[in-house]
GROMACS .gro file of C-alpha atoms in nm:
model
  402
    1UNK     CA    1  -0.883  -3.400  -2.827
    2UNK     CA    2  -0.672  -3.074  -2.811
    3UNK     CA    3  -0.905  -2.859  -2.893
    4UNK     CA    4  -1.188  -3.013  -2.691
    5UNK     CA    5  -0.883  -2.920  -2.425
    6UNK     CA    6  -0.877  -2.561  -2.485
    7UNK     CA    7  -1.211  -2.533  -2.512
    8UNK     CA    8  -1.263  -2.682  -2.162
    9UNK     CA    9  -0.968  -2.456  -2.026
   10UNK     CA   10  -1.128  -2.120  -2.212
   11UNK     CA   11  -1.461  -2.261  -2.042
   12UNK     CA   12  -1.322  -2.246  -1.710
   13UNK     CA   13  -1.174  -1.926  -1.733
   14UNK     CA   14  -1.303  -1.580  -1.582
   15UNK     CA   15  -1.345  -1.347  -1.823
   16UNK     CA   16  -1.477  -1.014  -1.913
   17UNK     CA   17  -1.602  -0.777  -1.600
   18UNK     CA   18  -1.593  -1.077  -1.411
   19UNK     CA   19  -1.193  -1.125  -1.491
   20UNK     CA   20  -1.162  -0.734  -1.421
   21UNK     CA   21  -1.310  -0.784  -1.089
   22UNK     CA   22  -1.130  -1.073  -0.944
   23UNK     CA   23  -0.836  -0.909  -1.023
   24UNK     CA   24  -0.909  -0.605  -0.841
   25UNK     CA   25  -1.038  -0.840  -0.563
   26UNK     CA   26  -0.681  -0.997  -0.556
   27UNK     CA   27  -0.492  -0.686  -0.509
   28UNK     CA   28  -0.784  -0.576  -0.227
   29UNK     CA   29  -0.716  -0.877  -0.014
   30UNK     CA   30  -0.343  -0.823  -0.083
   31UNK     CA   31  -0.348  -0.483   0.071
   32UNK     CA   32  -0.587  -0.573   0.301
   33UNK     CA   33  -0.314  -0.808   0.505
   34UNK     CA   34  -0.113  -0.502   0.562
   35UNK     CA   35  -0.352  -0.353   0.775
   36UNK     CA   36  -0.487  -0.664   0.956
   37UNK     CA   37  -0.198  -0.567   1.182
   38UNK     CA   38  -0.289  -0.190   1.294
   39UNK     CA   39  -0.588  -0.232   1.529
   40UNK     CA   40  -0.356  -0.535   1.659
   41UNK     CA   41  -0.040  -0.342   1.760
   42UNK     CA   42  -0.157  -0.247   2.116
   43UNK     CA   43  -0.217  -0.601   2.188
   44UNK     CA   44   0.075  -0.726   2.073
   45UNK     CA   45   0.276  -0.458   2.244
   46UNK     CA   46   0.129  -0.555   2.555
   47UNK     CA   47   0.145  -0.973   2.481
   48UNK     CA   48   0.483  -0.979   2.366
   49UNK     CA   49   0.646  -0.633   2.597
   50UNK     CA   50   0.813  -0.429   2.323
   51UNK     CA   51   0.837  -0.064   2.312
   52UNK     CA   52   0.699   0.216   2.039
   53UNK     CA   53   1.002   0.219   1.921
   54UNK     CA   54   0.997  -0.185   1.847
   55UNK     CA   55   0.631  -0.139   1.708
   56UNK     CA   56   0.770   0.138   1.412
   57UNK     CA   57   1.022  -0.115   1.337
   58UNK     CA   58   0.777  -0.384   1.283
   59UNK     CA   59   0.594  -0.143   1.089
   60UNK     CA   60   0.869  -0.027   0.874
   61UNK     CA   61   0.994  -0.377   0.798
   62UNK     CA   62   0.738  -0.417   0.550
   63UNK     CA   63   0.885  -0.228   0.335
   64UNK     CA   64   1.167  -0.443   0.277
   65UNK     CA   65   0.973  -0.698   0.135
   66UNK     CA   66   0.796  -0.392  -0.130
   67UNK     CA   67   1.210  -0.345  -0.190
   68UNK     CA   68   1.282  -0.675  -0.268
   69UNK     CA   69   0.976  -0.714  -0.529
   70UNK     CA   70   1.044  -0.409  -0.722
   71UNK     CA   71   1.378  -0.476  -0.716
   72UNK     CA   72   1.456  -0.818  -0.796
   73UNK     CA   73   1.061  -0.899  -0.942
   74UNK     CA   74   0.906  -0.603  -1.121
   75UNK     CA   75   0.925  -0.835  -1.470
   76UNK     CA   76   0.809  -1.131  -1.324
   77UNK     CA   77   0.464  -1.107  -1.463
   78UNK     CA   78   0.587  -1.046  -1.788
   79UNK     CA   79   0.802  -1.321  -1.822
   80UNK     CA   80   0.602  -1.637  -1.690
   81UNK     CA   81   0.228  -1.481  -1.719
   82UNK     CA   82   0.021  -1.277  -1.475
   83UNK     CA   83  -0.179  -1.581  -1.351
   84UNK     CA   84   0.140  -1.748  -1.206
   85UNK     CA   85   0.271  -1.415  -1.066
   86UNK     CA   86  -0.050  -1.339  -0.906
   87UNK     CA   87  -0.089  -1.699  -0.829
   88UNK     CA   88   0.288  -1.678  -0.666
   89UNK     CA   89   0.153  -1.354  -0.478
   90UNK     CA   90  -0.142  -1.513  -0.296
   91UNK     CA   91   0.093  -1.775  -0.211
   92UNK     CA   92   0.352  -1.568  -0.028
   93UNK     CA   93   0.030  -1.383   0.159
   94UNK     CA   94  -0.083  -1.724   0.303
   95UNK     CA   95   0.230  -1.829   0.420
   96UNK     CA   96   0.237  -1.414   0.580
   97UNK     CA   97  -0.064  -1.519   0.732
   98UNK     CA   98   0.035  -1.797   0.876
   99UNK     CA   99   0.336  -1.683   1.052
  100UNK     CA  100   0.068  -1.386   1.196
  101UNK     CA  101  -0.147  -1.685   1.284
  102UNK     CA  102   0.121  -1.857   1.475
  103UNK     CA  103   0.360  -1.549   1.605
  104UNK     CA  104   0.503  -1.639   1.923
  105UNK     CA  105   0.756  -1.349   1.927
  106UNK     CA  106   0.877  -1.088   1.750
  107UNK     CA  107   1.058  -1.219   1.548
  108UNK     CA  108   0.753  -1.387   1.367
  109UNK     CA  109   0.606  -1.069   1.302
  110UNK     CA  110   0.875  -0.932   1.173
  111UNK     CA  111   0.918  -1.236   0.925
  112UNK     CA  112   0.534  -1.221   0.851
  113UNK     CA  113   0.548  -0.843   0.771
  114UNK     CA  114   0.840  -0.864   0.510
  115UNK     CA  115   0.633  -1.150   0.355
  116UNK     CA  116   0.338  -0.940   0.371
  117UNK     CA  117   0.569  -0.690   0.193
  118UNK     CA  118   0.718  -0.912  -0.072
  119UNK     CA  119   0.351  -1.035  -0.157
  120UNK     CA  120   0.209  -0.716  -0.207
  121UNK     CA  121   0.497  -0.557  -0.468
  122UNK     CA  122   0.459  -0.882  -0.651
  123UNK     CA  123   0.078  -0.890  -0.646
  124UNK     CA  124   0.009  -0.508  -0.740
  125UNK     CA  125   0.248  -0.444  -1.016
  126UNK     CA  126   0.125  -0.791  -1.168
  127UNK     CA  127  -0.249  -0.650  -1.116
  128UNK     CA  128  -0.231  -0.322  -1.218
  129UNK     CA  129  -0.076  -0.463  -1.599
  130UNK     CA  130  -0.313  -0.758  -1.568
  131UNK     CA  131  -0.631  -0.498  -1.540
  132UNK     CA  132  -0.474  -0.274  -1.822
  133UNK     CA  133  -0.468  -0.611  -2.070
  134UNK     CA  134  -0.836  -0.723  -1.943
  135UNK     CA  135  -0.959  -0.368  -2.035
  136UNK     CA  136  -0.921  -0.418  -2.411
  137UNK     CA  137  -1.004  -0.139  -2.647
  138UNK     CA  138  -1.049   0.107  -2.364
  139UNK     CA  139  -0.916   0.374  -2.194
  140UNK     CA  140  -0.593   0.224  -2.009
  141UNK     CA  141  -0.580   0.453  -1.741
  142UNK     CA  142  -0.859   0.306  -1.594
  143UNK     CA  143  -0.629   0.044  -1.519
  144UNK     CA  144  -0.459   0.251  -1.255
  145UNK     CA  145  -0.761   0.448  -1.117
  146UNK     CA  146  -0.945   0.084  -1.020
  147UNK     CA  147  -0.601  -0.029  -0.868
  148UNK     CA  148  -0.511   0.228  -0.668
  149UNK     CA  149  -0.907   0.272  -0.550
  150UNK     CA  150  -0.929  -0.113  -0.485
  151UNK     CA  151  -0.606  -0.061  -0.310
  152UNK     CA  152  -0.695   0.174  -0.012
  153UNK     CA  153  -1.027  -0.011  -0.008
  154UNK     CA  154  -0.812  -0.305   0.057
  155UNK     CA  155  -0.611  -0.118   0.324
  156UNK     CA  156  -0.949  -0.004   0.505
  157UNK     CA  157  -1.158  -0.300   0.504
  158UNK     CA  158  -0.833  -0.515   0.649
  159UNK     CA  159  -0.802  -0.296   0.939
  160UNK     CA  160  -1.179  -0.247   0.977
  161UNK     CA  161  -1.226  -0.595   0.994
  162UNK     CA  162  -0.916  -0.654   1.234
  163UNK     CA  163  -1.051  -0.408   1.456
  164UNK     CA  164  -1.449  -0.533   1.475
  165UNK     CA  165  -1.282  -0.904   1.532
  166UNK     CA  166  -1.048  -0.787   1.809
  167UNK     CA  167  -1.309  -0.602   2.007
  168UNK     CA  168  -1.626  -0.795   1.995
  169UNK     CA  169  -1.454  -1.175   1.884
  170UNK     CA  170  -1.242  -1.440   2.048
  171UNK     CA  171  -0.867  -1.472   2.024
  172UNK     CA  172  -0.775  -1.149   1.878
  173UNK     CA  173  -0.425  -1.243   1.726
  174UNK     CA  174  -0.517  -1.538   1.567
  175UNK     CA  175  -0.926  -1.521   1.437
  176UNK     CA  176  -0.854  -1.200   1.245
  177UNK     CA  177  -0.579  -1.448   1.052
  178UNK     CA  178  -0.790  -1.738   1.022
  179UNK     CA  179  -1.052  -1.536   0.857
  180UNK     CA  180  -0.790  -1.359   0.578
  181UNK     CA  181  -0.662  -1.748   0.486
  182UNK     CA  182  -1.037  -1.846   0.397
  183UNK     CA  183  -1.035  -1.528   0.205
  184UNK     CA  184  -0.715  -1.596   0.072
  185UNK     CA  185  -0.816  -1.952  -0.040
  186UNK     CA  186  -1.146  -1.786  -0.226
  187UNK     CA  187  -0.975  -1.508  -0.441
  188UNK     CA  188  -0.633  -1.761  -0.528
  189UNK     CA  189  -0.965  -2.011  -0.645
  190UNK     CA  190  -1.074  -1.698  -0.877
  191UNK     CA  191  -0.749  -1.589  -1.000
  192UNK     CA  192  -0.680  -1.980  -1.142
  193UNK     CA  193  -1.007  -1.937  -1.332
  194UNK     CA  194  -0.906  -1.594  -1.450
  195UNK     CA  195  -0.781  -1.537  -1.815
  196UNK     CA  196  -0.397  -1.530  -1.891
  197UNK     CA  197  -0.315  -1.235  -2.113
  198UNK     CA  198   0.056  -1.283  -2.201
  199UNK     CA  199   0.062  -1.485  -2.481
  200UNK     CA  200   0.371  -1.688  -2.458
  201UNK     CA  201   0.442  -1.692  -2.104
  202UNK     CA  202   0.840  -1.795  -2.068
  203UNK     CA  203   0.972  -1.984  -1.729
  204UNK     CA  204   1.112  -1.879  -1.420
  205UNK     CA  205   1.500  -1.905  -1.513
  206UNK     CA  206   1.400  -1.599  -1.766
  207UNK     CA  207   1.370  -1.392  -1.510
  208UNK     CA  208   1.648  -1.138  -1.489
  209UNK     CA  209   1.749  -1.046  -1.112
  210UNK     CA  210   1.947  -0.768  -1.201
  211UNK     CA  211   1.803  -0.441  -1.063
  212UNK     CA  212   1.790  -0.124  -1.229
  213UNK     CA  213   1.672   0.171  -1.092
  214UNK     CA  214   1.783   0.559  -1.180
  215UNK     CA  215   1.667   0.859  -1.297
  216UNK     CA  216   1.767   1.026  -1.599
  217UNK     CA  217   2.001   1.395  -1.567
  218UNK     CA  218   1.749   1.597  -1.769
  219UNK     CA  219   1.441   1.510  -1.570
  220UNK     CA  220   1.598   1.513  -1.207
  221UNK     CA  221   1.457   1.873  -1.154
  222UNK     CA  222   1.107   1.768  -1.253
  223UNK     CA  223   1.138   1.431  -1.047
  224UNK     CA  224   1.201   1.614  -0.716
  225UNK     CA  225   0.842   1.694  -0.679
  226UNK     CA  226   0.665   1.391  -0.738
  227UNK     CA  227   0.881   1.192  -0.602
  228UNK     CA  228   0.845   1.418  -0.257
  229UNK     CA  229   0.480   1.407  -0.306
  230UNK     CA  230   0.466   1.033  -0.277
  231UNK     CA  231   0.706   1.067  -0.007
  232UNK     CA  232   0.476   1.258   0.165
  233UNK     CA  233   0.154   1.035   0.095
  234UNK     CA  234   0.269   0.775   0.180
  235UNK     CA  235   0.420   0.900   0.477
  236UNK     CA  236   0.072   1.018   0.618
  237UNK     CA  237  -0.023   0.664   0.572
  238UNK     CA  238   0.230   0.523   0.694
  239UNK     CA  239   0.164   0.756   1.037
  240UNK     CA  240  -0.219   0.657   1.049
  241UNK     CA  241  -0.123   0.245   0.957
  242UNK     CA  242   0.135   0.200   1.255
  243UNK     CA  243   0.100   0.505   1.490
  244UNK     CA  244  -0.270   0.562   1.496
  245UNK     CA  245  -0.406   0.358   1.750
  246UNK     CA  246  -0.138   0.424   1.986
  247UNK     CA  247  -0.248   0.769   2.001
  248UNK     CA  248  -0.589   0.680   2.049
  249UNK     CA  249  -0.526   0.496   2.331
  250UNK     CA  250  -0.258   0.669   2.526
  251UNK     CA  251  -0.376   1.072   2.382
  252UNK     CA  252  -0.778   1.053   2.328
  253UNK     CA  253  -0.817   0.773   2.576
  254UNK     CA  254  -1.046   0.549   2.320
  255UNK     CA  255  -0.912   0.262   2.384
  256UNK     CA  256  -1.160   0.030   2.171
  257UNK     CA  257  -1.035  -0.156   1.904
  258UNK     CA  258  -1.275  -0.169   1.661
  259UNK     CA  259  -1.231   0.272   1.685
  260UNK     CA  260  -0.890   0.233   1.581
  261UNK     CA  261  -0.992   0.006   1.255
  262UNK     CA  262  -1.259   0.242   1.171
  263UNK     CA  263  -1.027   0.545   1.164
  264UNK     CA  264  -0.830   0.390   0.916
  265UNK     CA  265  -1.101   0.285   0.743
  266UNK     CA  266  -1.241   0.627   0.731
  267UNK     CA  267  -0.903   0.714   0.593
  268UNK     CA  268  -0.887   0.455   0.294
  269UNK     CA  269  -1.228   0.493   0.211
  270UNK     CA  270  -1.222   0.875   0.146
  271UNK     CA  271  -0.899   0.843  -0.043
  272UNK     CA  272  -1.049   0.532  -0.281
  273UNK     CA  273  -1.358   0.798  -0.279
  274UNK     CA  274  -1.090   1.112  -0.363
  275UNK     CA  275  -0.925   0.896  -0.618
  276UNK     CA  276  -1.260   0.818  -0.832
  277UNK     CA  277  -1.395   1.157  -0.768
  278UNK     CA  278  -1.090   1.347  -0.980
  279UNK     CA  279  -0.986   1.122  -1.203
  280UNK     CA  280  -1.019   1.365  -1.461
  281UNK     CA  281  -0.822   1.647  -1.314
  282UNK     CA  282  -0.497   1.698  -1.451
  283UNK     CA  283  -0.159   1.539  -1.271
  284UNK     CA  284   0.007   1.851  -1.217
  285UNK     CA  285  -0.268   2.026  -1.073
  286UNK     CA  286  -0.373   1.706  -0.831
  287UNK     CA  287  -0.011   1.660  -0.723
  288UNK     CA  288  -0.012   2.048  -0.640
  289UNK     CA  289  -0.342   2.012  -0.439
  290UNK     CA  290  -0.184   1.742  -0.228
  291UNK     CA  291   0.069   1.922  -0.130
  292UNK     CA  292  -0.122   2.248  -0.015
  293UNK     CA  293  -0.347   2.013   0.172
  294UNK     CA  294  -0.082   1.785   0.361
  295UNK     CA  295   0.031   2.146   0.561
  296UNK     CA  296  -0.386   2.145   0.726
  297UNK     CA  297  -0.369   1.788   0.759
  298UNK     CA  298  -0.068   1.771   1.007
  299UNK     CA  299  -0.150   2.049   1.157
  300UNK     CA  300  -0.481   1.895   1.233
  301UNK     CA  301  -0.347   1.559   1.334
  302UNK     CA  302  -0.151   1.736   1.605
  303UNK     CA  303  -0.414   1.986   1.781
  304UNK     CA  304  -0.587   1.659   1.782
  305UNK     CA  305  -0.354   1.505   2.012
  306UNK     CA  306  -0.254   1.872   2.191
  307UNK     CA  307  -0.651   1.883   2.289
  308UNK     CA  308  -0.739   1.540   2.332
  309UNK     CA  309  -1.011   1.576   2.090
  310UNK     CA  310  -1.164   1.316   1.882
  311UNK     CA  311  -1.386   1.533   1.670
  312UNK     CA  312  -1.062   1.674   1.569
  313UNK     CA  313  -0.896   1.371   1.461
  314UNK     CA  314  -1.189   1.222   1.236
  315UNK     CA  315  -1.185   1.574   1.056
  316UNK     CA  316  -0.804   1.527   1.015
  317UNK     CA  317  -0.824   1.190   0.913
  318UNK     CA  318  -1.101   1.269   0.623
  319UNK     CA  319  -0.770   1.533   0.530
  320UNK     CA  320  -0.499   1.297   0.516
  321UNK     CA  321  -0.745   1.041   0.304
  322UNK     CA  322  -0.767   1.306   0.008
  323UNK     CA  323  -0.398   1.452   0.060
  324UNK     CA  324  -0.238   1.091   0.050
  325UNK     CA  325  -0.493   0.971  -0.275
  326UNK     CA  326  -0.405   1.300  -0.480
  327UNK     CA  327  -0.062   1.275  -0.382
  328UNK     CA  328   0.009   0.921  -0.477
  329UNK     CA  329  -0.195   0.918  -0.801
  330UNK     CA  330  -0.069   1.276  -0.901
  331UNK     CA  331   0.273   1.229  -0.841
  332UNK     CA  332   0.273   0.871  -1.038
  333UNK     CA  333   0.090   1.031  -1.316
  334UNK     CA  334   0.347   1.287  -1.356
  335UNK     CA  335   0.636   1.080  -1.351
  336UNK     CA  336   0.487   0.834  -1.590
  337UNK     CA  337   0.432   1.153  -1.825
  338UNK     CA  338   0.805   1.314  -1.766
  339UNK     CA  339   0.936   0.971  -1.789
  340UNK     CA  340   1.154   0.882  -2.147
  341UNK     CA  341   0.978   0.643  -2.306
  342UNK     CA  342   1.272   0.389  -2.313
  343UNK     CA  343   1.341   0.415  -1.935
  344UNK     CA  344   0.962   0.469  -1.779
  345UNK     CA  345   0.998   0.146  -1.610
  346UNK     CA  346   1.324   0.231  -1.409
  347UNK     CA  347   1.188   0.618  -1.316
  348UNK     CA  348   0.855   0.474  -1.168
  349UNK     CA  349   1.025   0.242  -1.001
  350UNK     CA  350   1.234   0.516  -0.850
  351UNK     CA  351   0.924   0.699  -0.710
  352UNK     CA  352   0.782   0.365  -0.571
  353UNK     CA  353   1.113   0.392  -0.372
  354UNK     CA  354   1.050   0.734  -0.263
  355UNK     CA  355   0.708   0.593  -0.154
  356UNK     CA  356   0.839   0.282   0.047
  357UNK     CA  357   1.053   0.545   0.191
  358UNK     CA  358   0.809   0.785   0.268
  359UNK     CA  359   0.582   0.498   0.440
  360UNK     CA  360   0.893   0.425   0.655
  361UNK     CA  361   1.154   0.602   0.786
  362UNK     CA  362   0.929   0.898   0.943
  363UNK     CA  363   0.754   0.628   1.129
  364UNK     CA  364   1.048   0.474   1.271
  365UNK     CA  365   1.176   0.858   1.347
  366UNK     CA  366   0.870   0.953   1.549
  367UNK     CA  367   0.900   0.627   1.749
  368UNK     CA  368   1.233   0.684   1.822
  369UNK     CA  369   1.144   1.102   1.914
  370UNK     CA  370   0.813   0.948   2.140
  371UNK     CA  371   1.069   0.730   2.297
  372UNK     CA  372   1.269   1.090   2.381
  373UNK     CA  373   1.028   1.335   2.448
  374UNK     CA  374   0.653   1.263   2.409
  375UNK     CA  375   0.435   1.148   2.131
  376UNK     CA  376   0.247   1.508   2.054
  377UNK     CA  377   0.630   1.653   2.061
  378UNK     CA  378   0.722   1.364   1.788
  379UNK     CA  379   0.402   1.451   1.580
  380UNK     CA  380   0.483   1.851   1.608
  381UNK     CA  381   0.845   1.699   1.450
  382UNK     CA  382   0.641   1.476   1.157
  383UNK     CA  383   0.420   1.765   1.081
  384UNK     CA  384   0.711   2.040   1.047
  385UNK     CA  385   0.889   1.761   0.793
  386UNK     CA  386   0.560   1.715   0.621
  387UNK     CA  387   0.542   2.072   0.576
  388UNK     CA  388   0.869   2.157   0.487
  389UNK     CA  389   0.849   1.889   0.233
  390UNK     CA  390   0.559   2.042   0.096
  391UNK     CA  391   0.714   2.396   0.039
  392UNK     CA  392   0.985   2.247  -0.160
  393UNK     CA  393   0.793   2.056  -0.326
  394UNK     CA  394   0.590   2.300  -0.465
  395UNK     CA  395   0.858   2.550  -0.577
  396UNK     CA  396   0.935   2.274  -0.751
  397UNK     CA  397   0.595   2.132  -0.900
  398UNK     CA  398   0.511   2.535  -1.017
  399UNK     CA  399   0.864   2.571  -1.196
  400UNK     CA  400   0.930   2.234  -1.348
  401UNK     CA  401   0.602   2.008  -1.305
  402UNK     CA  402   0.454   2.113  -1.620
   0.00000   0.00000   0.00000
């Protein structure tokens, strides 16, 4: 009777490609519920009268859930099994969505968006290993080249879709939702039907929540420019996620929704594109082109602005979605190759803080300088950081970065 049992569980399960690609589907729809929110902002500004510096902070909250995983979950997965991690994930995204669904304030959005937050860290990092396990006998990096692809494709097709459904649909702030929890619902059914790969999954008292996070004194000098590179990735993200369609509206005058998803989808879709397209370049030399390219790509963003002009802003967009792709895979490959073996965990999880940093506080600072002055002034401010950050980052990359 057992082993009728496990044959009818092993039946049941997804495996093979078809394992590999719900996976990848999970951490899609993941990522895709962070961007739901960006074609959205303008309407919620106006429904629920905050200000652009309120909308950064809603923004920027997110990351406090990313914290929270990394911190106090990175070894989840590893401890009670990647299907009830990812299972655990999903779980926190539909009860995200449902606060989004049924915001009445701000505070619901911010709740949602730290869920949203949490989710995600939990979801990825349980993803990324599961896909590494499911590719067996292959080459393992693979395993991070479909994540981070199926991750901006996630990021673009959530806004894209936020954006269509908010232009040309009913009830903006609450169909958008709906539709993500029926997508929700479908991926959670093919991640219980996926294959577990740890082979004696423990419980969740196992779990350690003590956090440890640092970087080792003989690889500080090389850490300084990856870690600035994701920094800066993520920060051009981070602009285009919350700050985009703002300037749209109030700078190029296009004040269609649907424009504002597109633009990010534009973004995501050349970096997933970018990502695929070099994977066999080497990490130093990636993580150096991303940093030469952020310095056109600000610079870009704000003649954009300065001249009103859209043409400009696509072009600058198509910039930003290589610069952010070669700088976030370039900079994680070299600190995963710098990294001791003994303490790689703890020094990637260090640059994944640089990231959620990166993503953050330079959003909240231009909404804060718009607030001041004016919004081209604030993104003359973000692009003389980005490029400062750049320079230092490559004196740093071409010395150490080897």
């Amino acid at each position: 009777m057992a082993g009728y049992t496990q044959t009818m569980k092993r039946d049941n399960e997804l495996g093979g490609g078809v394992a590999r690609a719900a996976v990848a589907a999970m951490i899609a729809a993941l990522f895709a519920g962070s961007t739901a929110l960006t074609p959205l902002y303008v309407i919620y500004k106006q429904a629920f009268g905050f200000s652009q510096i309120t909308l950064t902070l809603v923004y920027a909250v997110y990351v406090v859930g990313n914290l929270a995983a990394l911190l106090f979950f990175g070894r989840l997965s590893d401890v009670i099994g990647r299907r009830p991690a990812a299972m655990a994930a999903t779980g926190v995204a539909v009860v995200s969505a449902l606060f989004f669904l049924l915001a009445e304030n701000l505070m619901w959005l911010d709740i949602a968006r730290i869920l949203s937050g949490l989710g995600i860290g939990i979801g990825a990092g349980t993803g990324t290993a599961w896909l590494a396990e499911l590719i067996e006998g292959e080459d393992k990096s693979r395993a991070a080249v479909i994540a981070t692809s199926t991750n901006f494709v996630g990021l673009g097709v959530g806004a894209l879709m936020s954006g269509l459904l908010a232009q040309y649909a009913p009830w903006p702030l609450r169909l958008t939702f709906a539709v993500y929890l029926v997508l929700l619902a479908l991926i959670t059914l093919l991640i219980w039907r996926t294959q577990e790969t740890v082979s004696r999954p423990g419980r969740l008292s196992d779990v350690s929540m003590q956090p440890r996070l640092s970087v080792p004194d003989k690889i500080r000098a090389q850490f300084v420019a990856p870690a600035v590179t994701g920094f800066g990735a993520m920060a051009l993200v981070g602009f285009y996620a919350a700050l985009a369609p703002s300037i749209l509206a109030q700078q190029l005058h296009a004040t269609n929704h649907a424009e504002a998803g597109g633009l990010f989808f534009e973004l995501s879709i050349v970096a997933a594109a970018a990502i695929l397209a070099t994977a066999r370049l080497s990490s130093r030399f990636t993580m150096l082109a991303a940093l030469v390219l952020m310095v056109p790509t600000v610079a870009l963003i704000v003649a954009a602005q300065a001249f009103a002009s859209m043409t400009m802003m696509i072009v600058a967009t198509g910039f930003c979605g290589v610069a952010a792709a070669l700088g976030y895979r370039g900079g994680l490959q070299v600190v995963n190759q710098i990294a001791p073996g003994d303490r790689r965990a703890e020094v990637v999880s260090a640059f994944f803080i640089c990231c959620f940093c990166g993503n953050a506080l330079p959003v909240i600072g231009i909404g804060v300088l718009s607030g001041w002055t004016s919004a081209t002034v604030a993104s003359l401010a973000f692009a003389g950081m980005i490029t400062i950050f750049s320079l230092v980052a490559l004196g740093f990359g071409a010395r150490y970065a080897r």
